[in-house]
mmCIF file with all atom_site columns, C-alpha atoms in Angstrom:
data_model
loop_
_atom_site.group_PDB
_atom_site.id
_atom_site.type_symbol
_atom_site.label_atom_id
_atom_site.label_alt_id
_atom_site.label_comp_id
_atom_site.label_asym_id
_atom_site.label_entity_id
_atom_site.label_seq_id
_atom_site.pdbx_PDB_ins_code
_atom_site.Cartn_x
_atom_site.Cartn_y
_atom_site.Cartn_z
_atom_site.occupancy
_atom_site.B_iso_or_equiv
_atom_site.pdbx_formal_charge
_atom_site.auth_seq_id
_atom_site.auth_comp_id
_atom_site.auth_asym_id
_atom_site.auth_atom_id
_atom_site.pdbx_PDB_model_num
ATOM 1   C CA . UNK A 1 1   ? -9.689  -8.389  -12.021 1.00 92.00 ? 1   UNK A CA 1
ATOM 2   C CA . UNK A 1 2   ? -7.638  -5.526  -12.638 1.00 94.00 ? 2   UNK A CA 1
ATOM 3   C CA . UNK A 1 3   ? -8.645  -3.745  -9.403  1.00 92.00 ? 3   UNK A CA 1
ATOM 4   C CA . UNK A 1 4   ? -7.760  -6.900  -7.474  1.00 96.00 ? 4   UNK A CA 1
ATOM 5   C CA . UNK A 1 5   ? -4.290  -6.550  -8.740  1.00 97.00 ? 5   UNK A CA 1
ATOM 6   C CA . UNK A 1 6   ? -4.629  -2.939  -7.628  1.00 95.00 ? 6   UNK A CA 1
ATOM 7   C CA . UNK A 1 7   ? -5.445  -4.015  -4.015  1.00 95.00 ? 7   UNK A CA 1
ATOM 8   C CA . UNK A 1 8   ? -2.973  -6.943  -3.708  1.00 98.00 ? 8   UNK A CA 1
ATOM 9   C CA . UNK A 1 9   ? -0.229  -4.354  -4.687  1.00 98.00 ? 9   UNK A CA 1
ATOM 10  C CA . UNK A 1 10  ? -1.632  -1.932  -2.414  1.00 97.00 ? 10  UNK A CA 1
ATOM 11  C CA . UNK A 1 11  ? -1.312  -4.497  0.405   1.00 98.00 ? 11  UNK A CA 1
ATOM 12  C CA . UNK A 1 12  ? 2.349   -5.244  -0.810  1.00 98.00 ? 12  UNK A CA 1
ATOM 13  C CA . UNK A 1 13  ? 3.110   -1.549  -0.407  1.00 98.00 ? 13  UNK A CA 1
ATOM 14  C CA . UNK A 1 14  ? 2.247   -1.742  3.109   1.00 98.00 ? 14  UNK A CA 1
ATOM 15  C CA . UNK A 1 15  ? 4.660   -4.602  3.380   1.00 98.00 ? 15  UNK A CA 1
ATOM 16  C CA . UNK A 1 16  ? 7.603   -2.716  1.865   1.00 97.00 ? 16  UNK A CA 1
ATOM 17  C CA . UNK A 1 17  ? 7.074   0.382   3.804   1.00 97.00 ? 17  UNK A CA 1
ATOM 18  C CA . UNK A 1 18  ? 7.337   -1.675  7.138   1.00 98.00 ? 18  UNK A CA 1
ATOM 19  C CA . UNK A 1 19  ? 9.958   -3.490  5.965   1.00 98.00 ? 19  UNK A CA 1
ATOM 20  C CA . UNK A 1 20  ? 11.746  -0.464  4.989   1.00 97.00 ? 20  UNK A CA 1
ATOM 21  C CA . UNK A 1 21  ? 11.485  0.651   8.404   1.00 96.00 ? 21  UNK A CA 1
ATOM 22  C CA . UNK A 1 22  ? 12.519  -2.654  9.858   1.00 97.00 ? 22  UNK A CA 1
ATOM 23  C CA . UNK A 1 23  ? 15.588  -2.928  7.661   1.00 98.00 ? 23  UNK A CA 1
ATOM 24  C CA . UNK A 1 24  ? 17.160  0.128   9.814   1.00 97.00 ? 24  UNK A CA 1
ATOM 25  C CA . UNK A 1 25  ? 18.565  1.768   6.544   1.00 97.00 ? 25  UNK A CA 1
ATOM 26  C CA . UNK A 1 26  ? 18.997  -1.737  4.896   1.00 97.00 ? 26  UNK A CA 1
ATOM 27  C CA . UNK A 1 27  ? 21.320  -2.849  7.721   1.00 98.00 ? 27  UNK A CA 1
ATOM 28  C CA . UNK A 1 28  ? 19.240  -5.856  8.472   1.00 98.00 ? 28  UNK A CA 1
ATOM 29  C CA . UNK A 1 29  ? 19.358  -8.593  5.872   1.00 98.00 ? 29  UNK A CA 1
ATOM 30  C CA . UNK A 1 30  ? 15.832  -10.364 6.213   1.00 98.00 ? 30  UNK A CA 1
ATOM 31  C CA . UNK A 1 31  ? 13.774  -6.982  6.326   1.00 98.00 ? 31  UNK A CA 1
ATOM 32  C CA . UNK A 1 32  ? 15.808  -5.516  3.418   1.00 98.00 ? 32  UNK A CA 1
ATOM 33  C CA . UNK A 1 33  ? 15.360  -8.590  1.325   1.00 98.00 ? 33  UNK A CA 1
ATOM 34  C CA . UNK A 1 34  ? 11.592  -8.788  2.160   1.00 98.00 ? 34  UNK A CA 1
ATOM 35  C CA . UNK A 1 35  ? 11.351  -5.111  1.319   1.00 98.00 ? 35  UNK A CA 1
ATOM 36  C CA . UNK A 1 36  ? 12.976  -5.897  -2.217  1.00 98.00 ? 36  UNK A CA 1
ATOM 37  C CA . UNK A 1 37  ? 10.510  -8.675  -2.723  1.00 98.00 ? 37  UNK A CA 1
ATOM 38  C CA . UNK A 1 38  ? 7.317   -6.561  -1.665  1.00 98.00 ? 38  UNK A CA 1
ATOM 39  C CA . UNK A 1 39  ? 8.325   -3.579  -3.733  1.00 98.00 ? 39  UNK A CA 1
ATOM 40  C CA . UNK A 1 40  ? 8.919   -5.658  -6.890  1.00 98.00 ? 40  UNK A CA 1
ATOM 41  C CA . UNK A 1 41  ? 5.755   -7.319  -6.254  1.00 98.00 ? 41  UNK A CA 1
ATOM 42  C CA . UNK A 1 42  ? 3.613   -4.388  -5.578  1.00 98.00 ? 42  UNK A CA 1
ATOM 43  C CA . UNK A 1 43  ? 5.226   -2.333  -8.629  1.00 98.00 ? 43  UNK A CA 1
ATOM 44  C CA . UNK A 1 44  ? 4.803   -5.381  -10.820 1.00 98.00 ? 44  UNK A CA 1
ATOM 45  C CA . UNK A 1 45  ? 1.029   -5.742  -10.060 1.00 98.00 ? 45  UNK A CA 1
ATOM 46  C CA . UNK A 1 46  ? 0.530   -2.261  -10.197 1.00 98.00 ? 46  UNK A CA 1
ATOM 47  C CA . UNK A 1 47  ? 2.040   -2.133  -13.713 1.00 98.00 ? 47  UNK A CA 1
ATOM 48  C CA . UNK A 1 48  ? -0.246  -5.143  -14.945 1.00 98.00 ? 48  UNK A CA 1
ATOM 49  C CA . UNK A 1 49  ? -3.387  -3.541  -13.589 1.00 97.00 ? 49  UNK A CA 1
ATOM 50  C CA . UNK A 1 50  ? -2.480  -0.206  -15.509 1.00 97.00 ? 50  UNK A CA 1
ATOM 51  C CA . UNK A 1 51  ? -3.082  -2.097  -18.638 1.00 97.00 ? 51  UNK A CA 1
ATOM 52  C CA . UNK A 1 52  ? -6.582  -1.924  -18.137 1.00 95.00 ? 52  UNK A CA 1
ATOM 53  C CA . UNK A 1 53  ? -7.422  1.025   -15.555 1.00 92.00 ? 53  UNK A CA 1
ATOM 54  C CA . UNK A 1 54  ? -7.031  4.737   -15.881 1.00 90.00 ? 54  UNK A CA 1
ATOM 55  C CA . UNK A 1 55  ? -3.814  5.738   -13.942 1.00 92.00 ? 55  UNK A CA 1
ATOM 56  C CA . UNK A 1 56  ? -5.335  8.186   -11.800 1.00 89.00 ? 56  UNK A CA 1
ATOM 57  C CA . UNK A 1 57  ? -7.836  6.282   -9.912  1.00 88.00 ? 57  UNK A CA 1
ATOM 58  C CA . UNK A 1 58  ? -5.561  3.039   -9.806  1.00 91.00 ? 58  UNK A CA 1
ATOM 59  C CA . UNK A 1 59  ? -2.470  4.940   -8.555  1.00 93.00 ? 59  UNK A CA 1
ATOM 60  C CA . UNK A 1 60  ? -4.467  6.870   -5.870  1.00 91.00 ? 60  UNK A CA 1
ATOM 61  C CA . UNK A 1 61  ? -6.064  3.551   -4.753  1.00 91.00 ? 61  UNK A CA 1
ATOM 62  C CA . UNK A 1 62  ? -2.634  1.894   -4.494  1.00 95.00 ? 62  UNK A CA 1
ATOM 63  C CA . UNK A 1 63  ? -1.137  4.666   -2.690  1.00 94.00 ? 63  UNK A CA 1
ATOM 64  C CA . UNK A 1 64  ? -4.063  4.946   -0.421  1.00 93.00 ? 64  UNK A CA 1
ATOM 65  C CA . UNK A 1 65  ? -4.176  1.437   0.601   1.00 94.00 ? 65  UNK A CA 1
ATOM 66  C CA . UNK A 1 66  ? -0.428  1.552   1.231   1.00 96.00 ? 66  UNK A CA 1
ATOM 67  C CA . UNK A 1 67  ? -0.587  4.491   3.349   1.00 95.00 ? 67  UNK A CA 1
ATOM 68  C CA . UNK A 1 68  ? -3.768  3.561   5.576   1.00 95.00 ? 68  UNK A CA 1
ATOM 69  C CA . UNK A 1 69  ? -2.420  0.039   5.785   1.00 96.00 ? 69  UNK A CA 1
ATOM 70  C CA . UNK A 1 70  ? 1.164   1.065   6.845   1.00 97.00 ? 70  UNK A CA 1
ATOM 71  C CA . UNK A 1 71  ? -0.407  3.484   9.611   1.00 97.00 ? 71  UNK A CA 1
ATOM 72  C CA . UNK A 1 72  ? -2.790  0.772   10.857  1.00 97.00 ? 72  UNK A CA 1
ATOM 73  C CA . UNK A 1 73  ? 0.125   -1.800  11.051  1.00 97.00 ? 73  UNK A CA 1
ATOM 74  C CA . UNK A 1 74  ? 2.388   0.922   12.787  1.00 97.00 ? 74  UNK A CA 1
ATOM 75  C CA . UNK A 1 75  ? -0.214  1.594   15.332  1.00 97.00 ? 75  UNK A CA 1
ATOM 76  C CA . UNK A 1 76  ? -1.017  -1.950  16.086  1.00 97.00 ? 76  UNK A CA 1
ATOM 77  C CA . UNK A 1 77  ? 2.314   -3.720  15.942  1.00 97.00 ? 77  UNK A CA 1
ATOM 78  C CA . UNK A 1 78  ? 4.906   -0.836  16.156  1.00 96.00 ? 78  UNK A CA 1
ATOM 79  C CA . UNK A 1 79  ? 3.865   1.112   18.782  1.00 96.00 ? 79  UNK A CA 1
ATOM 80  C CA . UNK A 1 80  ? 2.943   4.330   16.733  1.00 97.00 ? 80  UNK A CA 1
ATOM 81  C CA . UNK A 1 81  ? 0.800   6.763   18.507  1.00 97.00 ? 81  UNK A CA 1
ATOM 82  C CA . UNK A 1 82  ? -3.076  6.252   18.263  1.00 97.00 ? 82  UNK A CA 1
ATOM 83  C CA . UNK A 1 83  ? -5.040  9.312   18.202  1.00 97.00 ? 83  UNK A CA 1
ATOM 84  C CA . UNK A 1 84  ? -8.778  10.264  17.356  1.00 97.00 ? 84  UNK A CA 1
ATOM 85  C CA . UNK A 1 85  ? -7.596  12.386  14.398  1.00 97.00 ? 85  UNK A CA 1
ATOM 86  C CA . UNK A 1 86  ? -5.336  9.652   13.067  1.00 96.00 ? 86  UNK A CA 1
ATOM 87  C CA . UNK A 1 87  ? -8.408  7.353   13.067  1.00 97.00 ? 87  UNK A CA 1
ATOM 88  C CA . UNK A 1 88  ? -10.742 9.556   11.478  1.00 97.00 ? 88  UNK A CA 1
ATOM 89  C CA . UNK A 1 89  ? -8.050  10.452  8.968   1.00 96.00 ? 89  UNK A CA 1
ATOM 90  C CA . UNK A 1 90  ? -7.281  6.644   7.904   1.00 96.00 ? 90  UNK A CA 1
ATOM 91  C CA . UNK A 1 91  ? -11.243 6.420   7.832   1.00 96.00 ? 91  UNK A CA 1
ATOM 92  C CA . UNK A 1 92  ? -11.619 9.378   5.322   1.00 95.00 ? 92  UNK A CA 1
ATOM 93  C CA . UNK A 1 93  ? -8.594  7.792   3.345   1.00 92.00 ? 93  UNK A CA 1
ATOM 94  C CA . UNK A 1 94  ? -10.435 4.232   2.993   1.00 91.00 ? 94  UNK A CA 1
ATOM 95  C CA . UNK A 1 95  ? -13.733 6.261   1.940   1.00 93.00 ? 95  UNK A CA 1
ATOM 96  C CA . UNK A 1 96  ? -11.651 8.120   -0.811  1.00 88.00 ? 96  UNK A CA 1
ATOM 97  C CA . UNK A 1 97  ? -10.336 4.748   -1.791  1.00 85.00 ? 97  UNK A CA 1
ATOM 98  C CA . UNK A 1 98  ? -13.634 3.154   -2.163  1.00 86.00 ? 98  UNK A CA 1
ATOM 99  C CA . UNK A 1 99  ? -14.986 6.206   -4.060  1.00 85.00 ? 99  UNK A CA 1
ATOM 100 C CA . UNK A 1 100 ? -12.068 6.261   -6.581  1.00 78.00 ? 100 UNK A CA 1
ATOM 101 C CA . UNK A 1 101 ? -12.451 2.452   -7.256  1.00 75.00 ? 101 UNK A CA 1
ATOM 102 C CA . UNK A 1 102 ? -16.046 3.238   -7.812  1.00 80.00 ? 102 UNK A CA 1
ATOM 103 C CA . UNK A 1 103 ? -15.339 5.952   -10.105 1.00 76.00 ? 103 UNK A CA 1
ATOM 104 C CA . UNK A 1 104 ? -12.425 4.135   -12.082 1.00 58.00 ? 104 UNK A CA 1
ATOM 105 C CA . UNK A 1 105 ? -13.259 2.866   -15.437 1.00 56.00 ? 105 UNK A CA 1
ATOM 106 C CA . UNK A 1 106 ? -11.764 -0.143  -17.179 1.00 51.00 ? 106 UNK A CA 1
ATOM 107 C CA . UNK A 1 107 ? -10.727 0.081   -20.767 1.00 49.00 ? 107 UNK A CA 1
#
């Protein structure tokens, strides 16, 4: 259950990163409110998960999901440049996330 919280928190991290861009320096109301909601949700779920998980693997998985998710979202929806190196790098991040999740121990 704790790992599920980390995964959802990572997805919410993607949401807050995207909304941060869309807020244009907090000058647009809806993306700013969405940023705050996603950020609070992400940090809140990560906090709950850390009650049972080692901090290193949990934090790495959380940030990895957020980084990979944000990069993928940017390429698919925001017109970010797609390159072979980016796609290979995202794949390596995902492989690393899986490895860290498998190595993480619950208390």
